mmCIF file of C-alpha atoms in Angstrom:
data_model
loop_
_atom_site.group_PDB
_atom_site.id
_atom_site.type_symbol
_atom_site.label_atom_id
_atom_site.label_comp_id
_atom_site.label_asym_id
_atom_site.label_seq_id
_atom_site.Cartn_x
_atom_site.Cartn_y
_atom_site.Cartn_z
ATOM 1 C CA MET A 1 0.000 0.000 0.000
ATOM 2 C CA ASP A 2 0.948 3.584 -0.475
ATOM 3 C CA ALA A 3 -0.452 4.608 2.895
ATOM 4 C CA ASP A 4 3.014 5.398 4.138
ATOM 5 C CA ARG A 5 3.704 7.804 1.330
ATOM 6 C CA SER A 6 0.410 9.658 1.626
ATOM 7 C CA THR A 7 0.920 10.355 5.304
ATOM 8 C CA VAL A 8 4.454 11.589 5.004
ATOM 9 C CA ALA A 9 3.394 15.215 5.397
ATOM 10 C CA HIS A 10 1.971 14.444 8.834
ATOM 11 C CA ASP A 11 4.929 12.454 9.909
ATOM 12 C CA PRO A 12 6.834 14.149 12.703
ATOM 13 C CA GLY A 13 9.915 13.989 10.523
ATOM 14 C CA ARG A 14 13.060 12.013 10.442
ATOM 15 C CA LEU A 15 16.740 12.556 10.382
ATOM 16 C CA VAL A 16 18.564 12.889 7.111
ATOM 17 C CA ARG A 17 20.139 9.636 6.093
ATOM 18 C CA PRO A 18 23.831 9.767 5.378
ATOM 19 C CA PHE A 19 24.353 9.559 1.630
ATOM 20 C CA ALA A 20 27.244 8.151 -0.250
ATOM 21 C CA ILE A 21 26.512 7.925 -3.930
ATOM 22 C CA GLY A 22 29.463 7.971 -6.287
ATOM 23 C CA ILE A 23 29.209 10.575 -9.006
ATOM 24 C CA ASP A 24 32.147 11.396 -11.243
ATOM 25 C CA GLY A 25 32.829 15.102 -11.428
ATOM 26 C CA THR A 26 29.997 17.597 -11.161
ATOM 27 C CA PRO A 27 27.277 16.988 -13.721
ATOM 28 C CA ALA A 28 25.342 20.059 -14.833
ATOM 29 C CA THR A 29 21.867 20.032 -13.299
ATOM 30 C CA ALA A 30 20.985 23.511 -14.542
ATOM 31 C CA GLY A 31 18.654 22.273 -17.263
ATOM 32 C CA LEU A 32 16.758 19.949 -14.941
ATOM 33 C CA GLY A 33 13.555 21.244 -13.387
ATOM 34 C CA LEU A 34 10.953 19.509 -11.248
ATOM 35 C CA LEU A 35 8.875 18.741 -14.295
ATOM 36 C CA SER A 36 11.676 17.869 -16.692
ATOM 37 C CA ARG A 37 10.945 14.417 -18.042
ATOM 38 C CA VAL A 38 13.592 11.818 -18.657
ATOM 39 C CA ALA A 39 13.473 8.301 -20.071
ATOM 40 C CA ALA A 40 15.804 5.351 -19.773
ATOM 41 C CA ARG A 41 17.802 4.536 -22.877
ATOM 42 C CA ARG A 42 18.370 0.960 -21.751
ATOM 43 C CA PRO A 43 16.922 -1.465 -19.214
ATOM 44 C CA PRO A 44 18.893 -2.078 -16.019
ATOM 45 C CA GLY A 45 21.497 -4.806 -16.430
ATOM 46 C CA PRO A 46 23.399 -7.112 -14.067
ATOM 47 C CA ALA A 47 26.181 -4.543 -13.670
ATOM 48 C CA ASP A 48 23.688 -2.089 -12.157
ATOM 49 C CA HIS A 49 22.987 -4.228 -9.076
ATOM 50 C CA LEU A 50 25.817 -2.611 -7.203
ATOM 51 C CA ARG A 51 24.371 0.834 -7.867
ATOM 52 C CA PRO A 52 20.801 0.444 -6.583
ATOM 53 C CA GLU A 53 19.717 4.053 -7.078
ATOM 54 C CA ARG A 54 20.761 4.013 -10.715
ATOM 55 C CA GLU A 55 19.148 0.629 -11.176
ATOM 56 C CA SER A 56 15.863 1.960 -9.737
ATOM 57 C CA LEU A 57 15.979 5.059 -11.932
ATOM 58 C CA LEU A 58 16.502 2.976 -15.063
ATOM 59 C CA ARG A 59 13.479 0.889 -14.160
ATOM 60 C CA LEU A 60 11.278 3.814 -13.043
ATOM 61 C CA ALA A 61 12.050 5.805 -16.187
ATOM 62 C CA ALA A 62 11.186 2.985 -18.600
ATOM 63 C CA GLU A 63 8.443 5.397 -19.697
ATOM 64 C CA PRO A 64 9.158 9.159 -19.598
ATOM 65 C CA GLN A 65 8.934 10.257 -15.981
ATOM 66 C CA SER A 66 9.319 13.631 -14.253
ATOM 67 C CA VAL A 67 12.301 14.496 -12.073
ATOM 68 C CA ALA A 68 9.919 15.195 -9.175
ATOM 69 C CA GLU A 69 8.320 11.760 -9.409
ATOM 70 C CA LEU A 70 11.653 10.000 -9.790
ATOM 71 C CA SER A 71 12.968 11.807 -6.729
ATOM 72 C CA ALA A 72 9.932 10.784 -4.681
ATOM 73 C CA LEU A 73 9.828 7.196 -5.943
ATOM 74 C CA VAL A 74 13.516 6.527 -5.483
ATOM 75 C CA GLY A 75 13.460 8.221 -2.071
ATOM 76 C CA LEU A 76 16.247 10.731 -2.625
ATOM 77 C CA PRO A 77 16.126 14.465 -1.835
ATOM 78 C CA LEU A 78 15.548 16.534 -4.961
ATOM 79 C CA SER A 79 19.024 17.984 -5.173
ATOM 80 C CA VAL A 80 20.592 14.526 -4.875
ATOM 81 C CA ALA A 81 18.186 13.026 -7.415
ATOM 82 C CA LYS A 82 18.977 15.824 -9.877
ATOM 83 C CA LEU A 83 22.709 15.246 -9.586
ATOM 84 C CA LEU A 84 22.256 11.545 -10.143
ATOM 85 C CA ILE A 85 19.894 12.039 -13.099
ATOM 86 C CA ALA A 86 22.248 14.595 -14.677
ATOM 87 C CA ASP A 87 25.115 12.159 -14.221
ATOM 88 C CA MET A 88 23.101 9.403 -15.882
ATOM 89 C CA ILE A 89 22.188 11.695 -18.789
ATOM 90 C CA GLU A 90 25.877 12.453 -19.289
ATOM 91 C CA ALA A 91 26.626 8.737 -19.200
ATOM 92 C CA GLY A 92 23.943 8.100 -21.829
ATOM 93 C CA ASP A 93 21.767 5.957 -19.543
ATOM 94 C CA LEU A 94 18.904 8.466 -19.421
ATOM 95 C CA GLU A 95 17.761 10.952 -22.006
ATOM 96 C CA PRO A 96 15.762 14.137 -21.554
ATOM 97 C CA CYS A 97 12.337 14.175 -23.232
ATOM 98 C CA THR A 98 10.617 17.295 -24.424
ATOM 99 C CA ALA A 99 6.931 17.710 -25.140
ATOM 100 C CA GLU A 100 6.304 18.734 -28.713
ATOM 101 C CA PRO A 101 4.904 22.256 -28.609
ATOM 102 C CA GLN A 102 1.631 21.331 -30.252
ATOM 103 C CA LEU A 103 -0.285 23.840 -28.154
ATOM 104 C CA SER A 104 0.061 27.587 -27.818
ATOM 105 C CA GLY A 105 -0.355 29.250 -24.427
ATOM 106 C CA ASP A 106 -4.054 30.017 -24.813
ATOM 107 C CA ASP A 107 -4.796 26.583 -26.234
ATOM 108 C CA VAL A 108 -3.184 24.958 -23.206
ATOM 109 C CA LEU A 109 -5.561 26.855 -20.927
ATOM 110 C CA GLN A 110 -8.600 25.838 -22.975
ATOM 111 C CA VAL A 111 -7.499 22.186 -23.084
ATOM 112 C CA LEU A 112 -6.900 22.303 -19.341
ATOM 113 C CA LEU A 113 -10.274 23.901 -18.651
ATOM 114 C CA ASP A 114 -12.183 21.411 -20.829
ATOM 115 C CA GLY A 115 -10.221 18.499 -19.397
ATOM 116 C CA LEU A 116 -10.822 19.492 -15.779
ATOM 117 C CA ARG A 117 -14.528 20.016 -16.409
ATOM 118 C CA ALA A 118 -14.767 16.545 -17.909
ATOM 119 C CA LEU A 119 -13.095 14.821 -14.935
ATOM 120 C CA MET B 1 4.879 -2.773 -14.478
ATOM 121 C CA ALA B 2 3.236 -5.804 -12.914
ATOM 122 C CA SER B 3 6.135 -6.441 -10.586
ATOM 123 C CA ALA B 4 5.491 -6.801 -6.883
ATOM 124 C CA ASP B 5 8.490 -4.626 -6.246
ATOM 125 C CA SER B 6 8.088 -2.129 -3.437
ATOM 126 C CA ASP B 7 8.880 0.828 -5.653
ATOM 127 C CA THR B 8 6.502 -0.105 -8.421
ATOM 128 C CA THR B 9 5.660 3.214 -9.959
ATOM 129 C CA PRO B 10 2.226 4.550 -10.812
ATOM 130 C CA ALA B 11 2.163 4.533 -14.597
ATOM 131 C CA PRO B 12 3.347 7.860 -15.977
ATOM 132 C CA PRO B 13 1.152 9.609 -18.523
ATOM 133 C CA ALA B 14 1.475 7.563 -21.668
ATOM 134 C CA ALA B 15 3.170 9.016 -24.676
ATOM 135 C CA ASP B 16 0.768 9.230 -27.597
ATOM 136 C CA PRO B 17 1.293 6.940 -30.592
ATOM 137 C CA GLY B 18 3.474 9.557 -32.277
ATOM 138 C CA GLY B 19 5.870 9.345 -29.341
ATOM 139 C CA HIS B 20 4.921 12.766 -27.994
ATOM 140 C CA ILE B 21 4.810 13.191 -24.288
ATOM 141 C CA PRO B 22 2.125 15.464 -22.834
ATOM 142 C CA LEU B 23 2.953 19.025 -21.906
ATOM 143 C CA ALA B 24 3.488 19.282 -18.149
ATOM 144 C CA VAL B 25 1.645 22.169 -16.491
ATOM 145 C CA LYS B 26 2.190 23.193 -12.889
ATOM 146 C CA ILE B 27 -0.194 24.697 -10.358
ATOM 147 C CA LEU B 28 0.915 25.490 -6.826
ATOM 148 C CA VAL B 29 -1.149 24.998 -3.694
ATOM 149 C CA ALA B 30 0.209 27.339 -1.047
ATOM 150 C CA GLY B 31 -0.754 28.401 2.445
ATOM 151 C CA GLY B 32 0.261 28.111 6.064
ATOM 152 C CA PHE B 33 1.219 24.996 7.987
ATOM 153 C CA GLY B 34 -1.628 22.533 8.455
ATOM 154 C CA VAL B 35 -4.137 24.392 6.305
ATOM 155 C CA GLY B 36 -4.909 21.376 4.121
ATOM 156 C CA LYS B 37 -2.568 21.725 1.157
ATOM 157 C CA THR B 38 -1.725 18.029 0.973
ATOM 158 C CA THR B 39 -5.374 17.135 1.559
ATOM 159 C CA MET B 40 -6.364 19.221 -1.421
ATOM 160 C CA VAL B 41 -3.627 17.813 -3.643
ATOM 161 C CA GLY B 42 -4.677 14.309 -2.626
ATOM 162 C CA SER B 43 -8.382 14.859 -3.223
ATOM 163 C CA VAL B 44 -7.942 15.632 -6.935
ATOM 164 C CA SER B 45 -4.773 13.714 -7.775
ATOM 165 C CA GLU B 46 -5.038 10.511 -9.811
ATOM 166 C CA ILE B 47 -2.114 9.045 -7.885
ATOM 167 C CA PRO B 48 -1.666 8.961 -4.111
ATOM 168 C CA PRO B 49 0.227 12.178 -3.337
ATOM 169 C CA LEU B 50 3.944 11.681 -3.625
ATOM 170 C CA SER B 51 6.387 13.320 -1.328
ATOM 171 C CA THR B 52 9.895 14.335 -2.057
ATOM 172 C CA GLU B 53 12.117 16.305 0.219
ATOM 173 C CA GLU B 54 14.832 18.846 0.286
ATOM 174 C CA VAL B 55 17.431 19.032 2.988
ATOM 175 C CA MET B 56 17.031 21.935 5.374
ATOM 176 C CA THR B 57 20.012 23.626 6.978
ATOM 177 C CA GLU B 58 20.340 23.851 10.731
ATOM 178 C CA ALA B 59 20.140 27.630 10.549
ATOM 179 C CA SER B 60 16.422 27.412 9.927
ATOM 180 C CA MET B 61 15.728 24.950 12.725
ATOM 181 C CA GLY B 62 13.783 26.077 15.742
ATOM 182 C CA VAL B 63 11.991 29.000 14.148
ATOM 183 C CA ASP B 64 8.870 27.199 12.962
ATOM 184 C CA ASP B 65 5.781 29.141 13.909
ATOM 185 C CA LEU B 66 3.611 26.218 14.862
ATOM 186 C CA GLY B 67 0.896 28.294 16.487
ATOM 187 C CA GLY B 68 -0.072 25.269 18.563
ATOM 188 C CA VAL B 69 -0.980 23.315 15.439
ATOM 189 C CA GLU B 70 1.132 20.274 16.096
ATOM 190 C CA GLU B 71 4.504 19.173 17.232
ATOM 191 C CA LYS B 72 6.718 19.292 14.206
ATOM 192 C CA SER B 73 10.454 19.304 13.961
ATOM 193 C CA THR B 74 12.366 17.967 11.035
ATOM 194 C CA THR B 75 15.598 18.356 9.211
ATOM 195 C CA THR B 76 14.041 18.096 5.793
ATOM 196 C CA VAL B 77 11.301 20.026 4.076
ATOM 197 C CA ALA B 78 8.739 17.838 2.361
ATOM 198 C CA LEU B 79 7.247 18.721 -0.965
ATOM 199 C CA ASP B 80 3.977 16.945 -1.677
ATOM 200 C CA PHE B 81 2.579 16.702 -5.123
ATOM 201 C CA GLY B 82 -0.041 14.982 -7.227
ATOM 202 C CA ARG B 83 -0.840 14.537 -10.863
ATOM 203 C CA ILE B 84 -3.885 14.812 -13.099
ATOM 204 C CA THR B 85 -3.643 13.527 -16.652
ATOM 205 C CA VAL B 86 -5.998 15.982 -18.311
ATOM 206 C CA ASN B 87 -5.779 14.307 -21.710
ATOM 207 C CA ARG B 88 -3.111 13.094 -24.108
ATOM 208 C CA GLN B 89 -1.828 16.630 -24.579
ATOM 209 C CA VAL B 90 -1.623 18.000 -21.075
ATOM 210 C CA VAL B 91 -0.707 16.593 -17.680
ATOM 211 C CA LEU B 92 -1.248 18.804 -14.650
ATOM 212 C CA TYR B 93 0.993 18.633 -11.598
ATOM 213 C CA LEU B 94 -0.147 20.092 -8.289
ATOM 214 C CA PHE B 95 2.560 21.040 -5.824
ATOM 215 C CA GLY B 96 1.838 21.724 -2.189
ATOM 216 C CA THR B 97 4.198 24.561 -1.363
ATOM 217 C CA PRO B 98 5.986 24.626 1.986
ATOM 218 C CA GLY B 99 4.120 27.249 3.930
ATOM 219 C CA GLN B 100 6.859 29.133 5.702
ATOM 220 C CA GLY B 101 8.487 32.157 4.155
ATOM 221 C CA ARG B 102 11.947 30.872 4.975
ATOM 222 C CA PHE B 103 11.559 28.284 2.247
ATOM 223 C CA TRP B 104 11.894 30.955 -0.432
ATOM 224 C CA PHE B 105 14.647 28.938 -2.042
ATOM 225 C CA MET B 106 12.115 26.258 -2.865
ATOM 226 C CA TRP B 107 9.349 28.702 -3.767
ATOM 227 C CA ASP B 108 11.504 30.200 -6.496
ATOM 228 C CA GLU B 109 12.029 26.888 -8.194
ATOM 229 C CA LEU B 110 8.412 25.889 -7.715
ATOM 230 C CA ALA B 111 7.082 29.169 -9.078
ATOM 231 C CA GLU B 112 9.243 28.952 -12.196
ATOM 232 C CA GLY B 113 6.838 28.404 -15.070
ATOM 233 C CA ALA B 114 3.807 27.867 -12.822
ATOM 234 C CA LEU B 115 0.469 28.529 -14.464
ATOM 235 C CA GLY B 116 -0.988 29.900 -11.260
ATOM 236 C CA ALA B 117 -1.555 29.228 -7.599
ATOM 237 C CA VAL B 118 -4.228 28.373 -5.092
ATOM 238 C CA VAL B 119 -3.698 30.096 -1.741
ATOM 239 C CA LEU B 120 -5.447 27.964 0.856
ATOM 240 C CA ALA B 121 -6.616 29.915 3.869
ATOM 241 C CA ASP B 122 -7.909 28.967 7.301
ATOM 242 C CA THR B 123 -10.066 31.757 8.747
ATOM 243 C CA ARG B 124 -8.853 30.959 12.259
ATOM 244 C CA ARG B 125 -5.295 31.737 11.204
ATOM 245 C CA LEU B 126 -5.645 33.980 8.190
ATOM 246 C CA ASP B 127 -2.257 35.587 8.712
ATOM 247 C CA THR B 128 -0.541 32.315 7.798
ATOM 248 C CA CYS B 129 -1.507 32.809 4.161
ATOM 249 C CA PHE B 130 -0.055 36.342 3.913
ATOM 250 C CA PRO B 131 3.464 35.270 2.870
ATOM 251 C CA ALA B 132 1.999 33.262 -0.015
ATOM 252 C CA VAL B 133 -0.235 36.144 -1.143
ATOM 253 C CA ASP B 134 2.725 38.536 -1.008
ATOM 254 C CA PHE B 135 4.913 36.145 -2.948
ATOM 255 C CA PHE B 136 2.460 35.598 -5.805
ATOM 256 C CA GLU B 137 1.523 39.288 -6.015
ATOM 257 C CA ARG B 138 5.189 40.261 -6.256
ATOM 258 C CA ARG B 139 5.910 37.634 -8.940
ATOM 259 C CA LYS B 140 2.687 38.511 -10.794
ATOM 260 C CA ILE B 141 1.596 34.884 -10.639
ATOM 261 C CA PRO B 142 -2.195 34.668 -10.894
ATOM 262 C CA PHE B 143 -3.840 33.134 -7.838
ATOM 263 C CA VAL B 144 -7.174 32.474 -6.205
ATOM 264 C CA VAL B 145 -7.829 32.368 -2.467
ATOM 265 C CA ALA B 146 -9.618 29.209 -1.346
ATOM 266 C CA VAL B 147 -10.986 29.255 2.188
ATOM 267 C CA ASN B 148 -10.866 25.752 3.608
ATOM 268 C CA ARG B 149 -13.914 25.399 5.825
ATOM 269 C CA PHE B 150 -12.813 23.707 9.002
ATOM 270 C CA ASP B 151 -15.386 22.307 11.385
ATOM 271 C CA GLY B 152 -15.943 24.735 14.208
ATOM 272 C CA ALA B 153 -14.541 27.737 12.363
ATOM 273 C CA TYR B 154 -16.777 30.768 12.020
ATOM 274 C CA ALA B 155 -18.196 30.935 8.491
ATOM 275 C CA TYR B 156 -16.973 34.219 7.071
ATOM 276 C CA GLU B 157 -18.333 35.645 3.845
ATOM 277 C CA PRO B 158 -15.901 35.758 0.880
ATOM 278 C CA GLU B 159 -15.933 39.565 0.944
ATOM 279 C CA GLU B 160 -14.921 39.597 4.597
ATOM 280 C CA VAL B 161 -12.005 37.351 3.711
ATOM 281 C CA ARG B 162 -11.092 39.567 0.758
ATOM 282 C CA GLU B 163 -10.903 42.570 3.058
ATOM 283 C CA ALA B 164 -8.873 40.736 5.678
ATOM 284 C CA VAL B 165 -6.384 39.301 3.194
ATOM 285 C CA ASP B 166 -6.369 42.603 1.293
ATOM 286 C CA VAL B 167 -6.495 41.356 -2.273
ATOM 287 C CA GLY B 168 -8.005 43.166 -5.232
ATOM 288 C CA PRO B 169 -11.583 42.732 -6.455
ATOM 289 C CA ASP B 170 -10.406 40.643 -9.401
ATOM 290 C CA VAL B 171 -8.942 37.852 -7.227
ATOM 291 C CA PRO B 172 -11.535 35.084 -6.851
ATOM 292 C CA ILE B 173 -12.296 34.043 -3.257
ATOM 293 C CA ILE B 174 -13.799 30.588 -3.018
ATOM 294 C CA LEU B 175 -15.163 28.681 -0.042
ATOM 295 C CA THR B 176 -14.110 25.063 -0.262
ATOM 296 C CA ASP B 177 -13.649 21.754 1.476
ATOM 297 C CA ALA B 178 -10.200 20.486 0.562
ATOM 298 C CA ARG B 179 -11.259 16.910 1.353
ATOM 299 C CA GLU B 180 -13.851 16.890 -1.418
ATOM 300 C CA ARG B 181 -12.670 16.094 -4.914
ATOM 301 C CA GLN B 182 -15.454 18.048 -6.620
ATOM 302 C CA GLU B 183 -14.843 21.140 -4.491
ATOM 303 C CA SER B 184 -11.104 21.023 -5.080
ATOM 304 C CA LYS B 185 -11.775 20.604 -8.790
ATOM 305 C CA SER B 186 -13.990 23.713 -8.715
ATOM 306 C CA VAL B 187 -11.129 25.675 -7.160
ATOM 307 C CA LEU B 188 -8.786 24.580 -9.971
ATOM 308 C CA LEU B 189 -11.390 25.514 -12.580
ATOM 309 C CA ALA B 190 -11.808 28.933 -10.977
ATOM 310 C CA LEU B 191 -8.045 29.410 -11.130
ATOM 311 C CA VAL B 192 -7.771 28.411 -14.804
ATOM 312 C CA GLU B 193 -10.661 30.760 -15.669
ATOM 313 C CA HIS B 194 -8.967 33.520 -13.685
ATOM 314 C CA VAL B 195 -5.699 32.969 -15.582
ATOM 315 C CA MET B 196 -7.599 33.093 -18.874
ATOM 316 C CA ARG B 197 -9.309 36.353 -17.912
ATOM 317 C CA GLN B 198 -5.968 37.862 -16.954
ATOM 318 C CA ARG B 199 -4.417 36.917 -20.265
ATOM 319 C CA SER B 200 -7.335 38.177 -22.311
ATOM 320 C CA PRO B 201 -6.415 41.551 -23.896
ATOM 321 C CA ALA B 202 -9.978 42.830 -23.468
ATOM 322 C CA VAL B 203 -9.614 42.496 -19.720
ATOM 323 C CA SER B 204 -6.086 43.801 -19.339
ATOM 324 C CA ALA B 205 -6.972 46.840 -21.485
ATOM 325 C CA ARG B 206 -9.798 47.726 -19.115
ATOM 326 C CA PRO B 207 -9.162 51.102 -17.449
ATOM 327 C CA LEU B 208 -8.465 50.909 -13.749
ATOM 328 C CA PRO B 209 -11.311 52.146 -11.548
#
């Protein structure tokens, strides 16, 4: 169940876990926002077992997934998740996805309005 | 995706047959501590609200204004969000914004590219929504004020709330129950309509009273 996740906001809080995730150099996270979407370019392989966070990200991003969701699902603070994702993009394991701009600004609002009304 | 793995993910919005992924649109839900932001996100989200976190420095510890709401001390700031797949073209993300003004560093990133915001207010502690109102006014981000009706709170009229919060006549004030999906949906609709009115040239060209 996801009960644990949905009650996190009411949780009295916890201490920050000590992190030790190896990242070569300092990947550029500047282009990554909360809603940037990335997709895995390959499925996780046997060599990824020793790097569980990367293995999870490869699996979670089998379909394009947002940075915010990946951060939440893999259980890493946003800034850490972004570093890791940027590192994996540089390594060619993940690729950024962009939505085709099929809609202009006003069209987006109308689509949103109609869609919400229909829910 | 049928694995029994503990981090099985809710399916992301599917790419359409052409391989396009939907445009991601962001709406913020802001307001003071314990005003019902996560409740509102959860009531309209198609996935159970997710929570990510950002590490908080020690410098900001011990200055939470809890106002007797609850015992809360933490070394991380949680960011709760939900998702609504509107259709194949647009997916809407709702972010519950950390209520305290000292989280400006997160507000900036959250506000970047946001369509608009819902400021949730509790009439028993109206002042807790002032930082959010100030922030969105300063950034010229369109917002509506949604008054979450708590049991036992005096039922103020929208105009009384407007006067107390000191927002202009064009800002919609809506009475709501953040637990109810339909009511939360109405608040989002009111916000989208408000954004549309603001962007319409006929409205912005209107002379000021």
